[in-house]
Amino acid sequence: MAITLLITDKNLAVQGDPLDGWTSLDTTLKFNEPAAGTVTLPAYPEVMAQLQPGNRMVVIRDGGIWCAGPMEEPVDYSWSVDSAQQPGEVTVNFSDDLATIAGHIVWPEPALTWAGQHGDTWRTFTTVTAETIVRTLVNENAGPGALVARRIPNLVLDAVASAGTATTISSRFEPVLDACRRAASAGGQIGFRTRQDGTQIKFGCYTPADKSATARFSTGLGNLRSVQFTRSAPTATHALVAGTETEGSSIRTFVEVADTAAAAEWWRVEKYLDGGADNDDDGELTASGTGDLAEAAAPVSLATITVDTPDLQAGRDYGLGDKVAVALPHGLQAIDVVRSITLTATPQGGESVSSVIGSQDATSDPQIVRLVRTLSRRLGRLETR
C-alpha cells in the first residue's frame, strides 16, 4: 500500500508536507455524483495550519490521484484527557471536484447577469449529443465560459470523448449536475467526471464499457460479499404528456410515450406528465416522457458489495459506470452498472477496495430526494406560465 495525502489551495498549489500520522481513510467514488471521503489525523500544529476553508484534499494511491477535491468539513476536532493522541485528533470530510460544480444552478441565459434573467426563458438543447449538453451546461455555468464571478478556479473542459447519443432536454434553475445526469441518462447512459491534471481541474465525459464478459463476481470467485436482488413491476409504462396551456387558446398538445415491452410483460400503467413545452415540434414532450419512463421502469433492482482480488481490481479491470456480471443463487446471472468504488485504509491493516453494483434505484438517492428533484423541475415549469 502506498497512499499519500496532500493539501492544496484553490489554485492547486500544495500547502505543505504530506499529511503524516493519519489513522484511517475512507473514500468512495461515485458514478456521476460527487465523491465522499473522510480521513482522521493527529491534530499537530503543522497539520491544522493546512486545514483551511477553501483548501482541497488530494489522495494519491500508488502514484496516481485516486480522489481530489474540496474539504467540505476541514476541521472536526476532538480531545480528552484520556486521549491517546496528546494533541487530539481531527477528522476531515472531503469530496472530489464535482462537488464544486454541484454548487451551481442552471441559468436560462448564462451570458446575462442574474438581474438580467427573463422569467419565461429555458435553457433548451434540441437533438444534441449528451456529451455536448453536459459539457455546455458545466462550461457556461461554472467553467471558463461562465460569467467571471461564477467560474471555478482552474476548471477547464477535458478532451472531447464523442460519448452518447442525441437527446433533448430543457432546464432552468435546477442544480447543474441534476441536469447533467438527466442528459447523460437519456443520451446513452454516459459518464462524466473531474480529474486533476497538473494545475488544472479537467471536466469531461466518457462512455462506460461493457465488461460483463471479463469482470465477474461470485461467491466461488471469492469476490462477492453480499447480494440483494428484487424484481418488481414498473411504476409507469405509458407517459401521457401534456404540453403547456396557452392563455386564451383551447388548443393543447398531447403526446403518448409508451414502453410497449414493459406493458406486454407486466400490464399497462398510465402516468400523467406535464411536459414543460408548448408543443412537440422539437421533440421536447417526447423526450420528457421517455426520461420519465426510464426512471419508472427498472423492474430489476440489484444491490451488491464486492471486494478486490488479485485477479479482478477496481480501477484496473473495471471502473465507474462499467457493466459487470454478478452470479446470483440458483444459477442466475445479472449484469448491471458499477455505481461506487470505496477505498478503505489504515496504516496497520492496509487497504481494501470494494464496489457497489446495481440499478440506480437500489444504490442512489432515497426516494424522497428524487421526489424533491422532480418537484423542483415541475415548479420551474409552473413559474413560466
Tab-separated table of C-alpha atoms in Angstrom:
chain	number	residue	atom	x	y	z
A	1	MET	CA	0.000	0.000	0.000
A	2	ALA	CA	1.311	3.428	-0.946
A	3	ILE	CA	-1.039	6.271	-0.020
A	4	THR	CA	-0.038	9.927	0.178
A	5	LEU	CA	-2.293	12.752	1.375
A	6	LEU	CA	-1.684	16.329	0.239
A	7	ILE	CA	-3.481	19.618	0.844
A	8	THR	CA	-3.697	22.221	-1.935
A	9	ASP	CA	-5.337	25.616	-2.189
A	10	LYS	CA	-7.988	26.530	-4.791
A	11	ASN	CA	-5.232	27.060	-7.347
A	12	LEU	CA	-3.892	23.537	-6.735
A	13	ALA	CA	-0.730	24.761	-5.025
A	14	VAL	CA	0.493	22.270	-2.386
A	15	GLN	CA	0.300	23.862	1.070
A	16	GLY	CA	2.879	21.839	2.986
A	17	ASP	CA	4.417	18.455	3.555
A	18	PRO	CA	2.320	15.305	3.013
A	19	LEU	CA	-0.007	14.649	5.960
A	20	ASP	CA	1.678	12.253	8.334
A	21	GLY	CA	0.315	10.003	11.067
A	22	TRP	CA	-3.201	9.508	9.696
A	23	THR	CA	-5.041	6.631	11.350
A	24	SER	CA	-7.922	5.896	8.970
A	25	LEU	CA	-9.014	6.774	5.443
A	26	ASP	CA	-12.322	6.088	3.708
A	27	THR	CA	-13.017	7.379	0.186
A	28	THR	CA	-15.988	6.491	-2.019
A	29	LEU	CA	-16.014	7.414	-5.706
A	30	LYS	CA	-19.495	7.593	-7.248
A	31	PHE	CA	-20.825	7.323	-10.791
A	32	ASN	CA	-21.940	10.798	-11.946
A	33	GLU	CA	-22.025	12.001	-8.330
A	34	PRO	CA	-19.541	13.833	-6.099
A	35	ALA	CA	-17.275	11.556	-4.067
A	36	ALA	CA	-17.357	11.285	-0.277
A	37	GLY	CA	-14.262	10.854	1.872
A	38	THR	CA	-13.034	11.093	5.455
A	39	VAL	CA	-9.577	10.929	6.983
A	40	THR	CA	-8.586	11.033	10.664
A	41	LEU	CA	-5.290	12.651	11.676
A	42	PRO	CA	-3.383	13.721	14.796
A	43	ALA	CA	-4.034	17.431	15.264
A	44	TYR	CA	-0.439	18.604	15.053
A	45	PRO	CA	0.002	22.362	14.514
A	46	GLU	CA	1.546	21.836	11.076
A	47	VAL	CA	-1.491	19.725	10.085
A	48	MET	CA	-4.079	22.171	11.444
A	49	ALA	CA	-2.368	25.031	9.610
A	50	GLN	CA	-3.223	23.375	6.278
A	51	LEU	CA	-6.874	22.629	7.103
A	52	GLN	CA	-8.210	25.990	5.981
A	53	PRO	CA	-11.538	26.879	4.314
A	54	GLY	CA	-11.388	26.564	0.536
A	55	ASN	CA	-8.455	24.144	0.504
A	56	ARG	CA	-8.553	20.729	-1.178
A	57	MET	CA	-7.610	17.185	-0.202
A	58	VAL	CA	-5.647	15.058	-2.676
A	59	VAL	CA	-5.480	11.289	-2.137
A	60	ILE	CA	-2.647	9.665	-4.099
A	61	ARG	CA	-2.645	5.871	-4.341
A	62	ASP	CA	0.313	4.033	-5.869
A	63	GLY	CA	1.484	7.169	-7.646
A	64	GLY	CA	-1.867	8.135	-9.198
A	65	ILE	CA	-4.562	10.505	-7.930
A	66	TRP	CA	-7.422	8.451	-6.513
A	67	CYS	CA	-9.555	11.399	-5.388
A	68	ALA	CA	-9.052	15.166	-5.272
A	69	GLY	CA	-11.438	17.894	-4.252
A	70	PRO	CA	-12.642	20.410	-1.672
A	71	MET	CA	-12.708	19.812	2.063
A	72	GLU	CA	-16.374	20.279	2.930
A	73	GLU	CA	-15.678	19.976	6.658
A	74	PRO	CA	-11.956	20.700	7.114
A	75	VAL	CA	-11.941	20.518	10.904
A	76	ASP	CA	-13.833	18.148	13.197
A	77	TYR	CA	-11.546	18.296	16.246
A	78	SER	CA	-11.742	16.256	19.445
A	79	TRP	CA	-9.553	15.878	22.548
A	80	SER	CA	-9.905	14.458	26.026
A	81	VAL	CA	-7.576	13.927	28.963
A	82	ASP	CA	-7.639	10.191	28.207
A	83	SER	CA	-6.910	10.664	24.503
A	84	ALA	CA	-4.124	8.540	23.071
A	85	GLN	CA	-3.299	11.410	20.737
A	86	GLN	CA	-1.975	14.155	23.030
A	87	PRO	CA	-2.659	16.989	20.565
A	88	GLY	CA	-6.107	15.474	19.965
A	89	GLU	CA	-7.315	14.242	16.604
A	90	VAL	CA	-9.056	15.871	13.680
A	91	THR	CA	-11.380	14.298	11.131
A	92	VAL	CA	-11.578	15.867	7.680
A	93	ASN	CA	-14.567	15.343	5.375
A	94	PHE	CA	-13.852	15.938	1.701
A	95	SER	CA	-15.215	15.292	-1.781
A	96	ASP	CA	-13.933	15.436	-5.350
A	97	ASP	CA	-14.117	18.459	-7.638
A	98	LEU	CA	-17.596	17.530	-8.878
A	99	ALA	CA	-18.761	18.933	-5.522
A	100	THR	CA	-17.826	22.479	-6.501
A	101	ILE	CA	-19.779	22.148	-9.752
A	102	ALA	CA	-22.727	20.785	-7.752
A	103	GLY	CA	-22.969	24.160	-6.016
A	104	HIS	CA	-24.061	25.876	-9.255
A	105	ILE	CA	-27.527	26.018	-10.833
A	106	VAL	CA	-28.587	26.240	-14.481
A	107	TRP	CA	-29.181	29.825	-15.580
A	108	PRO	CA	-31.600	30.024	-18.544
A	109	GLU	CA	-29.493	32.826	-20.032
A	110	PRO	CA	-25.960	32.159	-18.746
A	111	ALA	CA	-24.415	35.094	-20.617
A	112	LEU	CA	-26.589	37.570	-18.669
A	113	THR	CA	-26.316	38.624	-15.040
A	114	TRP	CA	-28.786	37.237	-12.538
A	115	ALA	CA	-30.705	40.535	-12.567
A	116	GLY	CA	-30.982	40.274	-16.351
A	117	GLN	CA	-32.639	36.829	-16.461
A	118	HIS	CA	-36.103	36.597	-18.048
A	119	GLY	CA	-38.842	34.677	-16.251
A	120	ASP	CA	-40.159	32.831	-19.302
A	121	THR	CA	-36.830	31.558	-20.618
A	122	TRP	CA	-35.488	27.993	-20.564
A	123	ARG	CA	-32.060	26.631	-21.427
A	124	THR	CA	-33.029	24.169	-24.134
A	125	PHE	CA	-30.960	21.665	-26.101
A	126	THR	CA	-32.716	20.067	-29.062
A	127	THR	CA	-31.419	16.838	-30.623
A	128	VAL	CA	-27.882	17.305	-29.355
A	129	THR	CA	-25.499	14.606	-28.132
A	130	ALA	CA	-25.491	14.003	-24.391
A	131	GLU	CA	-21.796	14.861	-24.150
A	132	THR	CA	-22.338	18.231	-25.824
A	133	ILE	CA	-25.186	19.045	-23.442
A	134	VAL	CA	-23.255	18.051	-20.323
A	135	ARG	CA	-20.087	19.884	-21.354
A	136	THR	CA	-22.032	23.005	-22.312
A	137	LEU	CA	-24.003	23.087	-19.053
A	138	VAL	CA	-20.827	22.883	-16.990
A	139	ASN	CA	-18.863	25.275	-19.184
A	140	GLU	CA	-21.423	28.083	-19.208
A	141	ASN	CA	-22.458	27.779	-15.547
A	142	ALA	CA	-19.155	27.007	-13.800
A	143	GLY	CA	-16.341	26.702	-16.339
A	144	PRO	CA	-14.314	29.109	-18.478
A	145	GLY	CA	-17.435	30.029	-20.492
A	146	ALA	CA	-19.326	31.255	-17.420
A	147	LEU	CA	-19.549	34.805	-16.112
A	148	VAL	CA	-16.281	35.654	-14.361
A	149	ALA	CA	-17.843	35.629	-10.886
A	150	ARG	CA	-19.223	32.114	-11.455
A	151	ARG	CA	-16.050	30.461	-12.757
A	152	ILE	CA	-14.460	27.742	-10.653
A	153	PRO	CA	-10.704	28.396	-10.430
A	154	ASN	CA	-8.642	26.236	-12.812
A	155	LEU	CA	-11.671	24.327	-14.135
A	156	VAL	CA	-11.377	23.552	-17.860
A	157	LEU	CA	-13.028	21.147	-20.268
A	158	ASP	CA	-11.259	17.869	-20.968
A	159	ALA	CA	-10.818	16.452	-24.476
A	160	VAL	CA	-13.988	15.517	-26.349
A	161	ALA	CA	-14.748	11.805	-25.968
A	162	SER	CA	-17.531	11.515	-28.595
A	163	ALA	CA	-19.773	9.961	-25.952
A	164	GLY	CA	-23.520	9.496	-26.021
A	165	THR	CA	-26.426	9.792	-28.418
A	166	ALA	CA	-28.666	12.702	-29.354
A	167	THR	CA	-31.337	13.803	-26.898
A	168	THR	CA	-33.410	16.845	-25.964
A	169	ILE	CA	-33.676	18.496	-22.544
A	170	SER	CA	-34.802	21.794	-21.060
A	171	SER	CA	-33.658	23.172	-17.728
A	172	ARG	CA	-33.932	26.264	-15.586
A	173	PHE	CA	-32.861	26.959	-12.018
A	174	GLU	CA	-32.101	23.308	-11.197
A	175	PRO	CA	-28.708	22.097	-9.925
A	176	VAL	CA	-26.254	21.764	-12.804
A	177	LEU	CA	-25.364	18.162	-12.008
A	178	ASP	CA	-29.051	17.191	-11.894
A	179	ALA	CA	-29.473	18.475	-15.447
A	180	CYS	CA	-26.228	16.731	-16.463
A	181	ARG	CA	-27.444	13.421	-15.038
A	182	ARG	CA	-30.739	13.697	-16.930
A	183	ALA	CA	-28.906	14.340	-20.187
A	184	ALA	CA	-26.354	11.588	-19.516
A	185	SER	CA	-29.109	9.075	-18.748
A	186	ALA	CA	-31.332	9.972	-21.716
A	187	GLY	CA	-28.408	10.178	-24.132
A	188	GLY	CA	-26.823	6.768	-23.838
A	189	GLN	CA	-26.053	6.355	-20.112
A	190	ILE	CA	-22.715	8.142	-20.416
A	191	GLY	CA	-20.465	9.102	-17.515
A	192	PHE	CA	-18.862	12.386	-16.507
A	193	ARG	CA	-16.104	13.187	-14.018
A	194	THR	CA	-13.365	15.591	-12.967
A	195	ARG	CA	-9.666	14.849	-12.751
A	196	GLN	CA	-6.695	16.869	-11.542
A	197	ASP	CA	-4.023	17.243	-14.211
A	198	GLY	CA	-1.090	19.435	-13.202
A	199	THR	CA	-2.508	22.851	-12.341
A	200	GLN	CA	-5.886	22.204	-13.972
A	201	ILE	CA	-9.138	20.527	-12.975
A	202	LYS	CA	-10.444	18.857	-16.126
A	203	PHE	CA	-14.139	18.054	-16.567
A	204	GLY	CA	-15.059	15.528	-19.217
A	205	CYS	CA	-17.394	12.757	-20.326
A	206	TYR	CA	-16.755	9.129	-21.180
A	207	THR	CA	-18.515	6.032	-22.451
A	208	PRO	CA	-18.720	3.271	-19.821
A	209	ALA	CA	-17.656	-0.126	-21.114
A	210	ASP	CA	-19.427	-3.489	-21.065
A	211	LYS	CA	-17.023	-5.609	-19.021
A	212	SER	CA	-19.556	-8.321	-18.194
A	213	ALA	CA	-17.587	-10.966	-20.104
A	214	THR	CA	-14.393	-10.407	-18.112
A	215	ALA	CA	-15.444	-8.706	-14.852
A	216	ARG	CA	-17.482	-11.331	-12.986
A	217	PHE	CA	-18.368	-11.597	-9.320
A	218	SER	CA	-19.491	-14.697	-7.443
A	219	THR	CA	-19.045	-16.479	-4.136
A	220	GLY	CA	-16.978	-19.109	-5.897
A	221	LEU	CA	-14.505	-16.484	-7.114
A	222	GLY	CA	-14.275	-15.067	-3.593
A	223	ASN	CA	-15.035	-11.504	-4.658
A	224	LEU	CA	-18.716	-11.196	-3.702
A	225	ARG	CA	-19.642	-10.096	-0.160
A	226	SER	CA	-23.408	-9.562	-0.328
A	227	VAL	CA	-26.324	-9.571	-2.779
A	228	GLN	CA	-29.833	-8.143	-2.654
A	229	PHE	CA	-31.972	-8.828	-5.721
A	230	THR	CA	-35.536	-7.573	-6.275
A	231	ARG	CA	-37.801	-7.870	-9.308
A	232	SER	CA	-40.860	-5.635	-9.314
A	233	ALA	CA	-43.472	-4.141	-11.625
A	234	PRO	CA	-42.816	-0.812	-13.364
A	235	THR	CA	-44.488	2.260	-11.897
A	236	ALA	CA	-45.363	3.504	-15.401
A	237	THR	CA	-45.434	2.027	-18.889
A	238	HIS	CA	-47.288	4.850	-20.674
A	239	ALA	CA	-46.426	8.510	-20.130
A	240	LEU	CA	-49.334	10.763	-21.100
A	241	VAL	CA	-47.518	14.032	-21.700
A	242	ALA	CA	-49.369	17.338	-21.866
A	243	GLY	CA	-47.967	20.473	-23.444
A	244	THR	CA	-48.199	23.841	-21.733
A	245	GLU	CA	-51.604	25.516	-21.803
A	246	THR	CA	-51.661	28.786	-23.735
A	247	GLU	CA	-53.810	31.516	-22.239
A	248	GLY	CA	-56.828	32.274	-24.393
A	249	SER	CA	-56.424	29.164	-26.535
A	250	SER	CA	-58.306	25.871	-26.379
A	251	ILE	CA	-55.580	24.043	-28.307
A	252	ARG	CA	-53.147	21.969	-26.280
A	253	THR	CA	-50.642	19.355	-27.467
A	254	PHE	CA	-50.829	15.831	-26.032
A	255	VAL	CA	-48.225	13.131	-26.651
A	256	GLU	CA	-48.260	9.497	-25.558
A	257	VAL	CA	-44.926	7.772	-24.971
A	258	ALA	CA	-45.092	4.023	-24.377
A	259	ASP	CA	-42.781	1.284	-23.154
A	260	THR	CA	-44.613	-1.456	-25.054
A	261	ALA	CA	-42.212	-4.182	-23.969
A	262	ALA	CA	-42.796	-3.474	-20.273
A	263	ALA	CA	-46.557	-3.242	-20.780
A	264	ALA	CA	-46.618	-6.587	-22.584
A	265	GLU	CA	-44.522	-8.286	-19.898
A	266	TRP	CA	-46.444	-6.788	-16.965
A	267	TRP	CA	-49.531	-4.623	-17.594
A	268	ARG	CA	-50.388	-1.097	-18.713
A	269	VAL	CA	-49.655	1.617	-16.121
A	270	GLU	CA	-50.507	5.175	-17.124
A	271	LYS	CA	-48.911	8.343	-15.739
A	272	TYR	CA	-49.836	11.953	-16.480
A	273	LEU	CA	-46.882	14.254	-17.048
A	274	ASP	CA	-46.555	17.995	-17.570
A	275	GLY	CA	-44.123	18.146	-20.475
A	276	GLY	CA	-42.910	21.703	-19.863
A	277	ALA	CA	-43.121	22.797	-23.534
A	278	ASP	CA	-45.852	24.258	-25.757
A	279	ASN	CA	-45.608	21.529	-28.398
A	280	ASP	CA	-43.549	18.583	-29.588
A	281	ASP	CA	-42.096	20.255	-32.671
A	282	ASP	CA	-38.569	19.843	-31.294
A	283	GLY	CA	-39.296	16.557	-29.541
A	284	GLU	CA	-39.315	18.072	-26.030
A	285	LEU	CA	-42.582	16.430	-24.928
A	286	THR	CA	-41.440	13.055	-26.239
A	287	ALA	CA	-38.063	13.413	-24.505
A	288	SER	CA	-39.810	14.304	-21.241
A	289	GLY	CA	-41.951	11.178	-21.453
A	290	THR	CA	-39.009	8.977	-22.420
A	291	GLY	CA	-36.966	10.207	-19.474
A	292	ASP	CA	-39.827	9.655	-17.054
A	293	LEU	CA	-40.401	6.100	-18.287
A	294	ALA	CA	-36.694	5.351	-17.896
A	295	GLU	CA	-36.961	6.240	-14.213
A	296	ALA	CA	-40.264	4.386	-13.795
A	297	ALA	CA	-39.197	1.127	-15.459
A	298	ALA	CA	-36.298	-0.558	-13.595
A	299	PRO	CA	-38.207	-3.738	-12.732
A	300	VAL	CA	-34.948	-5.326	-11.621
A	301	SER	CA	-33.162	-3.929	-8.572
A	302	LEU	CA	-29.707	-5.288	-7.793
A	303	ALA	CA	-27.537	-4.172	-4.889
A	304	THR	CA	-24.244	-5.940	-4.260
A	305	ILE	CA	-20.994	-5.332	-2.431
A	306	THR	CA	-17.834	-6.781	-3.933
A	307	VAL	CA	-14.180	-6.881	-2.927
A	308	ASP	CA	-10.970	-6.612	-4.927
A	309	THR	CA	-8.900	-9.727	-5.572
A	310	PRO	CA	-5.547	-10.074	-7.367
A	311	ASP	CA	-7.420	-11.268	-10.470
A	312	LEU	CA	-10.063	-8.520	-10.579
A	313	GLN	CA	-9.439	-4.993	-9.320
A	314	ALA	CA	-11.406	-1.753	-9.485
A	315	GLY	CA	-9.703	0.945	-11.490
A	316	ARG	CA	-7.589	-1.610	-13.332
A	317	ASP	CA	-10.097	-4.117	-14.705
A	318	TYR	CA	-13.315	-2.084	-14.464
A	319	GLY	CA	-14.416	1.425	-13.489
A	320	LEU	CA	-17.401	3.560	-12.537
A	321	GLY	CA	-20.325	3.110	-14.921
A	322	ASP	CA	-19.000	-0.088	-16.477
A	323	LYS	CA	-21.303	-3.078	-16.746
A	324	VAL	CA	-20.160	-6.180	-14.877
A	325	ALA	CA	-21.676	-9.594	-14.196
A	326	VAL	CA	-22.863	-10.898	-10.812
A	327	ALA	CA	-23.657	-14.569	-10.238
A	328	LEU	CA	-26.851	-14.947	-8.196
A	329	PRO	CA	-28.097	-18.030	-6.374
A	330	HIS	CA	-29.709	-20.890	-8.332
A	331	GLY	CA	-27.585	-20.269	-11.419
A	332	LEU	CA	-28.989	-16.837	-12.321
A	333	GLN	CA	-26.693	-14.087	-13.583
A	334	ALA	CA	-27.341	-10.343	-13.530
A	335	ILE	CA	-25.485	-7.682	-15.469
A	336	ASP	CA	-25.511	-4.171	-14.044
A	337	VAL	CA	-23.598	-0.931	-13.550
A	338	VAL	CA	-20.783	-0.162	-11.097
A	339	ARG	CA	-22.246	2.677	-9.017
A	340	SER	CA	-19.479	3.337	-6.488
A	341	ILE	CA	-15.973	2.236	-5.527
A	342	THR	CA	-14.714	2.580	-1.951
A	343	LEU	CA	-11.106	2.666	-0.746
A	344	THR	CA	-10.627	1.992	2.978
A	345	ALA	CA	-7.193	2.056	4.578
A	346	THR	CA	-5.352	2.090	7.907
A	347	PRO	CA	-1.572	2.099	8.402
A	348	GLN	CA	-1.707	-1.149	10.372
A	349	GLY	CA	-4.405	-3.036	8.467
A	350	GLY	CA	-3.524	-1.983	4.952
A	351	GLU	CA	-6.118	-1.148	2.329
A	352	SER	CA	-9.236	-2.741	0.883
A	353	VAL	CA	-11.298	-1.777	-2.144
A	354	SER	CA	-14.966	-2.670	-2.582
A	355	SER	CA	-17.595	-1.792	-5.170
A	356	VAL	CA	-21.359	-1.393	-5.204
A	357	ILE	CA	-23.064	-2.751	-8.312
A	358	GLY	CA	-26.708	-2.340	-9.144
A	359	SER	CA	-29.571	-0.317	-10.517
A	360	GLN	CA	-29.801	3.359	-9.661
A	361	ASP	CA	-32.902	2.794	-7.521
A	362	ALA	CA	-31.013	0.352	-5.324
A	363	THR	CA	-27.909	2.404	-4.754
A	364	SER	CA	-28.504	6.118	-5.267
A	365	ASP	CA	-30.609	8.784	-3.585
A	366	PRO	CA	-33.548	7.811	-1.378
A	367	GLN	CA	-36.982	8.123	-2.978
A	368	ILE	CA	-37.764	11.351	-1.125
A	369	VAL	CA	-34.668	13.021	-2.608
A	370	ARG	CA	-35.658	12.001	-6.136
A	371	LEU	CA	-39.169	13.297	-5.424
A	372	VAL	CA	-37.823	16.686	-4.358
A	373	ARG	CA	-35.759	16.882	-7.546
A	374	THR	CA	-38.804	16.087	-9.668
A	375	LEU	CA	-40.930	18.668	-7.854
A	376	SER	CA	-38.219	21.297	-8.345
A	377	ARG	CA	-38.317	20.763	-12.104
A	378	ARG	CA	-42.109	20.941	-12.168
A	379	LEU	CA	-42.211	24.109	-10.085
A	380	GLY	CA	-39.764	25.672	-12.522
A	381	ARG	CA	-42.187	24.880	-15.328
A	382	LEU	CA	-45.097	26.441	-13.451
A	383	GLU	CA	-43.158	29.659	-12.932
A	384	THR	CA	-43.014	30.267	-16.681
A	385	ARG	CA	-46.790	30.346	-17.090
